PDB file of C-alpha atoms in Angstrom:
ATOM      1  CA  ARG A   1     111.820 112.141 112.375  1.00 66.00           C
ATOM      2  CA  VAL A   2     109.251 109.871 111.029  1.00 76.00           C
ATOM      3  CA  ILE A   3     111.725 107.367 108.899  1.00 80.00           C
ATOM      4  CA  PRO A   4     113.860 106.002 112.011  1.00 82.00           C
ATOM      5  CA  GLU A   5     110.437 104.944 113.553  1.00 84.00           C
ATOM      6  CA  ILE A   6     109.656 103.506 110.215  1.00 85.00           C
ATOM      7  CA  ILE A   7     112.541 101.558 109.781  1.00 84.00           C
ATOM      8  CA  ARG A   8     112.881 100.046 113.543  1.00 85.00           C
ATOM      9  CA  SER A   9     109.879  97.807 112.787  1.00 86.00           C
ATOM     10  CA  MET A  10     111.187  96.582 108.653  1.00 85.00           C
ATOM     11  CA  PRO A  11     113.172  93.627 108.447  1.00 82.00           C
ATOM     12  CA  GLU A  12     116.209  94.513 107.686  1.00 80.00           C
ATOM     13  CA  ARG A  13     116.973  92.987 103.855  1.00 79.00           C
ATOM     14  CA  PHE A  14     113.520  93.006 101.252  1.00 80.00           C
ATOM     15  CA  GLU A  15     112.992  90.377  99.338  1.00 81.00           C
ATOM     16  CA  ALA A  16     110.589  92.710  96.914  1.00 87.00           C
ATOM     17  CA  TYR A  17     109.788  96.183  97.353  1.00 90.00           C
ATOM     18  CA  TYR A  18     106.424  97.592  96.431  1.00 91.00           C
ATOM     19  CA  GLU A  19     106.146 101.424  97.153  1.00 92.00           C
ATOM     20  CA  PRO A  20     102.695 101.817  94.819  1.00 92.00           C
ATOM     21  CA  PHE A  21     102.414 106.129  96.606  1.00 94.00           C
ATOM     22  CA  ILE A  22     106.004 107.334  95.686  1.00 95.00           C
ATOM     23  CA  GLY A  23     105.767 110.929  95.227  1.00 93.00           C
ATOM     24  CA  GLY A  24     108.726 112.739  96.725  1.00 94.00           C
ATOM     25  CA  GLY A  25     110.850 109.212  97.452  1.00 94.00           C
ATOM     26  CA  ALA A  26     111.690 109.931 100.811  1.00 92.00           C
ATOM     27  CA  LEU A  27     111.306 106.066 101.703  1.00 91.00           C
ATOM     28  CA  PHE A  28     112.676 104.301  98.995  1.00 94.00           C
ATOM     29  CA  PHE A  29     116.094 106.564  97.802  1.00 95.00           C
ATOM     30  CA  HIS A  30     115.935 106.588 101.723  1.00 91.00           C
ATOM     31  CA  LEU A  31     116.772 102.477 102.129  1.00 90.00           C
ATOM     32  CA  ARG A  32     118.455 102.062  98.617  1.00 91.00           C
ATOM     33  CA  SER A  33     121.432 104.573 100.667  1.00 90.00           C
ATOM     34  CA  LEU A  34     120.745 101.494 103.483  1.00 86.00           C
ATOM     35  CA  ASN A  35     121.734  99.241 100.545  1.00 85.00           C
ATOM     36  CA  ILE A  36     118.542  96.661 102.300  1.00 84.00           C
ATOM     37  CA  LEU A  37     116.522  97.117  98.459  1.00 85.00           C
ATOM     38  CA  GLN A  38     117.384  94.233  96.499  1.00 79.00           C
ATOM     39  CA  ASP A  39     117.945  95.318  92.089  1.00 78.00           C
ATOM     40  CA  ASN A  40     115.392  93.689  89.909  1.00 79.00           C
ATOM     41  CA  LEU A  41     112.649  93.635  93.017  1.00 88.00           C
ATOM     42  CA  THR A  42     112.045  96.836  94.005  1.00 92.00           C
ATOM     43  CA  THR A  43     108.472  98.801  92.370  1.00 93.00           C
ATOM     44  CA  ILE A  44     107.911 102.305  92.760  1.00 95.00           C
ATOM     45  CA  ALA A  45     105.424 104.012  91.401  1.00 95.00           C
ATOM     46  CA  ASP A  46     102.123 107.035  90.808  1.00 96.00           C
ATOM     47  CA  LEU A  47      99.137 108.177  89.721  1.00 95.00           C
ATOM     48  CA  ASN A  48     100.762 110.799  88.598  1.00 96.00           C
ATOM     49  CA  LEU A  49     101.701 110.391  84.410  1.00 97.00           C
ATOM     50  CA  ARG A  50     104.381 113.826  85.061  1.00 97.00           C
ATOM     51  CA  LEU A  51     106.099 111.933  87.918  1.00 98.00           C
ATOM     52  CA  VAL A  52     106.566 108.341  87.030  1.00 98.00           C
ATOM     53  CA  ARG A  53     108.019 109.817  83.064  1.00 98.00           C
ATOM     54  CA  THR A  54     109.924 112.521  85.375  1.00 98.00           C
ATOM     55  CA  TYR A  55     111.877 109.038  88.052  1.00 98.00           C
ATOM     56  CA  LEU A  56     112.277 107.292  84.105  1.00 98.00           C
ATOM     57  CA  ALA A  57     113.709 110.261  82.395  1.00 98.00           C
ATOM     58  CA  ILE A  58     115.875 110.572  85.676  1.00 98.00           C
ATOM     59  CA  ARG A  59     116.729 106.911  85.568  1.00 98.00           C
ATOM     60  CA  ASP A  60     117.422 106.469  80.997  1.00 98.00           C
ATOM     61  CA  ASP A  61     118.570 109.884  80.730  1.00 98.00           C
ATOM     62  CA  VAL A  62     119.684 112.544  83.642  1.00 98.00           C
ATOM     63  CA  GLY A  63     122.124 113.791  81.419  1.00 98.00           C
ATOM     64  CA  ALA A  64     119.406 115.182  79.638  1.00 98.00           C
ATOM     65  CA  VAL A  65     117.251 116.325  82.239  1.00 98.00           C
ATOM     66  CA  ILE A  66     120.306 118.301  83.703  1.00 98.00           C
ATOM     67  CA  ASP A  67     120.829 119.528  80.385  1.00 98.00           C
ATOM     68  CA  ARG A  68     117.032 120.677  79.922  1.00 98.00           C
ATOM     69  CA  LEU A  69     117.631 121.875  83.545  1.00 98.00           C
ATOM     70  CA  GLU A  70     120.349 124.395  83.051  1.00 98.00           C
ATOM     71  CA  HIS A  71     117.962 125.720  80.257  1.00 98.00           C
ATOM     72  CA  HIS A  72     114.974 126.822  82.035  1.00 98.00           C
ATOM     73  CA  ARG A  73     117.595 127.713  85.489  1.00 97.00           C
ATOM     74  CA  ALA A  74     119.819 129.990  82.259  1.00 97.00           C
ATOM     75  CA  HIS A  75     116.231 131.601  81.696  1.00 97.00           C
ATOM     76  CA  ASN A  76     114.562 131.695  84.747  1.00 97.00           C
ATOM     77  CA  SER A  77     111.581 134.513  85.625  1.00 96.00           C
ATOM     78  CA  LYS A  78     108.632 135.146  86.535  1.00 96.00           C
ATOM     79  CA  GLU A  79     108.129 135.789  82.248  1.00 97.00           C
ATOM     80  CA  TYR A  80     109.409 132.697  81.473  1.00 98.00           C
ATOM     81  CA  PHE A  81     108.199 130.593  84.923  1.00 97.00           C
ATOM     82  CA  TYR A  82     104.495 131.841  83.264  1.00 98.00           C
ATOM     83  CA  GLU A  83     105.154 130.177  79.439  1.00 97.00           C
ATOM     84  CA  LEU A  84     106.527 127.095  80.087  1.00 97.00           C
ATOM     85  CA  ARG A  85     104.528 126.128  82.907  1.00 97.00           C
ATOM     86  CA  GLY A  86     101.137 127.406  80.167  1.00 95.00           C
ATOM     87  CA  THR A  87     102.337 124.798  77.436  1.00 95.00           C
ATOM     88  CA  ASN A  88     100.981 121.685  76.380  1.00 95.00           C
ATOM     89  CA  ILE A  89     103.469 119.300  78.429  1.00 96.00           C
ATOM     90  CA  ASP A  90     101.766 115.932  78.174  1.00 96.00           C
ATOM     91  CA  ALA A  91     102.210 116.166  73.870  1.00 96.00           C
ATOM     92  CA  CYS A  92     105.649 116.329  74.506  1.00 93.00           C
ATOM     93  CA  ARG A  93     106.799 112.600  73.833  1.00 95.00           C
ATOM     94  CA  LYS A  94     110.243 113.307  75.530  1.00 98.00           C
ATOM     95  CA  ASN A  95     110.339 112.049  79.727  1.00 98.00           C
ATOM     96  CA  ALA A  96     113.447 114.942  79.969  1.00 98.00           C
ATOM     97  CA  ASP A  97     111.236 117.318  78.843  1.00 98.00           C
ATOM     98  CA  VAL A  98     108.415 116.300  81.634  1.00 98.00           C
ATOM     99  CA  ALA A  99     111.096 115.790  84.124  1.00 98.00           C
ATOM    100  CA  ALA A 100     112.844 118.987  83.146  1.00 98.00           C
ATOM    101  CA  TRP A 101     109.542 120.717  83.150  1.00 98.00           C
ATOM    102  CA  PHE A 102     108.790 119.333  86.239  1.00 98.00           C
ATOM    103  CA  ILE A 103     111.498 119.964  88.203  1.00 98.00           C
ATOM    104  CA  TYR A 104     111.831 123.487  87.031  1.00 98.00           C
ATOM    105  CA  LEU A 105     108.009 124.236  88.435  1.00 97.00           C
ATOM    106  CA  ASN A 106     108.695 122.345  90.732  1.00 96.00           C
ATOM    107  CA  LYS A 107     111.453 124.574  92.288  1.00 97.00           C
ATOM    108  CA  THR A 108     110.425 127.470  91.088  1.00 97.00           C
ATOM    109  CA  ALA A 109     106.282 127.657  92.359  1.00 97.00           C
ATOM    110  CA  PHE A 110     105.117 129.287  95.261  1.00 96.00           C
ATOM    111  CA  ASN A 111     106.053 126.726  98.270  1.00 93.00           C
ATOM    112  CA  GLY A 112     107.387 124.543  95.783  1.00 91.00           C
ATOM    113  CA  LEU A 113     103.739 123.741  95.722  1.00 92.00           C
ATOM    114  CA  TYR A 114     102.348 120.924  92.879  1.00 93.00           C
ATOM    115  CA  ARG A 115      98.978 121.618  92.201  1.00 95.00           C
ATOM    116  CA  VAL A 116      97.006 121.100  88.985  1.00 95.00           C
ATOM    117  CA  ASN A 117      93.564 122.170  88.172  1.00 95.00           C
ATOM    118  CA  LYS A 118      90.847 119.927  86.967  1.00 95.00           C
ATOM    119  CA  LYS A 119      91.668 119.636  83.654  1.00 94.00           C
ATOM    120  CA  ASN A 120      95.587 118.700  84.404  1.00 94.00           C
ATOM    121  CA  GLY A 121      96.493 121.824  84.208  1.00 94.00           C
ATOM    122  CA  PHE A 122      99.596 123.359  86.614  1.00 96.00           C
ATOM    123  CA  ASN A 123      98.102 125.872  88.622  1.00 96.00           C
ATOM    124  CA  ALA A 124     100.494 127.986  91.058  1.00 97.00           C
ATOM    125  CA  PRO A 125     101.840 130.898  91.029  1.00 97.00           C
ATOM    126  CA  TRP A 126     105.699 132.012  90.683  1.00 97.00           C
ATOM    127  CA  GLY A 127     107.545 131.846  94.157  1.00 95.00           C
ATOM    128  CA  ARG A 128     109.886 134.936  93.914  1.00 87.00           C
ATOM    129  CA  TYR A 129     112.667 132.881  94.675  1.00 91.00           C
ATOM    130  CA  LYS A 130     116.123 135.251  95.004  1.00 90.00           C
ATOM    131  CA  ASN A 131     118.010 131.748  93.926  1.00 92.00           C
ATOM    132  CA  PRO A 132     116.672 128.220  93.514  1.00 95.00           C
ATOM    133  CA  ASN A 133     118.450 126.107  92.986  1.00 96.00           C
ATOM    134  CA  ILE A 134     116.718 124.410  89.661  1.00 97.00           C
ATOM    135  CA  CYS A 135     119.381 122.196  88.845  1.00 97.00           C
ATOM    136  CA  ASP A 136     121.328 119.598  91.299  1.00 97.00           C
ATOM    137  CA  LYS A 137     123.568 118.136  89.498  1.00 98.00           C
ATOM    138  CA  GLU A 138     125.187 116.671  92.219  1.00 98.00           C
ATOM    139  CA  ASN A 139     121.762 114.950  93.795  1.00 97.00           C
ATOM    140  CA  LEU A 140     120.134 114.336  90.272  1.00 98.00           C
ATOM    141  CA  LEU A 141     123.575 111.697  89.441  1.00 98.00           C
ATOM    142  CA  ALA A 142     123.047 110.324  93.014  1.00 97.00           C
ATOM    143  CA  CYS A 143     119.049 109.768  92.316  1.00 98.00           C
ATOM    144  CA  ASN A 144     119.869 107.993  88.413  1.00 98.00           C
ATOM    145  CA  THR A 145     121.770 105.624  90.367  1.00 97.00           C
ATOM    146  CA  ALA A 146     119.382 105.123  93.704  1.00 96.00           C
ATOM    147  CA  LEU A 147     117.006 104.578  90.073  1.00 97.00           C
ATOM    148  CA  GLN A 148     118.850 101.658  88.099  1.00 96.00           C
ATOM    149  CA  ASN A 149     117.204  98.428  88.119  1.00 95.00           C
ATOM    150  CA  VAL A 150     114.247  99.474  89.558  1.00 95.00           C
ATOM    151  CA  ARG A 151     110.848  99.034  87.819  1.00 94.00           C
ATOM    152  CA  ILE A 152     108.180 102.390  87.461  1.00 96.00           C
ATOM    153  CA  ILE A 153     105.076 102.163  86.716  1.00 94.00           C
ATOM    154  CA  HIS A 154     102.786 104.378  86.257  1.00 95.00           C
ATOM    155  CA  GLY A 155      98.924 103.445  87.512  1.00 92.00           C
ATOM    156  CA  GLN A 156      96.297 102.326  90.642  1.00 89.00           C
ATOM    157  CA  TYR A 157      97.221 100.990  93.725  1.00 86.00           C
ATOM    158  CA  ASP A 158      96.602  98.289  92.634  1.00 85.00           C
ATOM    159  CA  SER A 159      97.626  97.253  89.886  1.00 82.00           C
ATOM    160  CA  THR A 160     100.830  97.985  91.344  1.00 81.00           C
ATOM    161  CA  VAL A 161     100.590  95.089  93.470  1.00 81.00           C
ATOM    162  CA  ALA A 162      98.735  92.957  91.455  1.00 82.00           C
ATOM    163  CA  ASP A 163     101.838  90.787  91.267  1.00 78.00           C
ATOM    164  CA  ALA A 164     103.187  91.398  95.403  1.00 78.00           C
ATOM    165  CA  VAL A 165     103.151  88.493  97.050  1.00 68.00           C
ATOM    166  CA  ALA A 166     102.786  88.864 100.486  1.00 61.00           C
TER     167      ALA A 166
END
């Protein structure tokens, strides 16, 4: 509902587009679907490194993300959720591992909640869903297409938009 209101006040085309708090990316993905964001002139960013690594993996290695999510889907249970939740995901070298962890926990945690403690440990409880959509392959492939030629940055707001010009 809010996106149409926002779009009414936007230009028809952007010379450059910066979204320094990407989160779930609703506005970004909507604007990409309208084809008004130019390739190589779009920057998305967030301070949450796990989220940034998820976007990078979906852009650069979506097949590996899908494979890992299929594995998580096949093993989905309360016990598996808590085992995976306890993983030191930040030590993983591959962004695809981080992305699958992040998406799996988001799809199976209580109310889709992403919550961390002071030590950055994910601590939302199991969600008890009957059949969560852990691997939405069609959506992941669409996101992969939308993320092509997009600069993805991990950082604070001010450093993200440092090269933007009014």
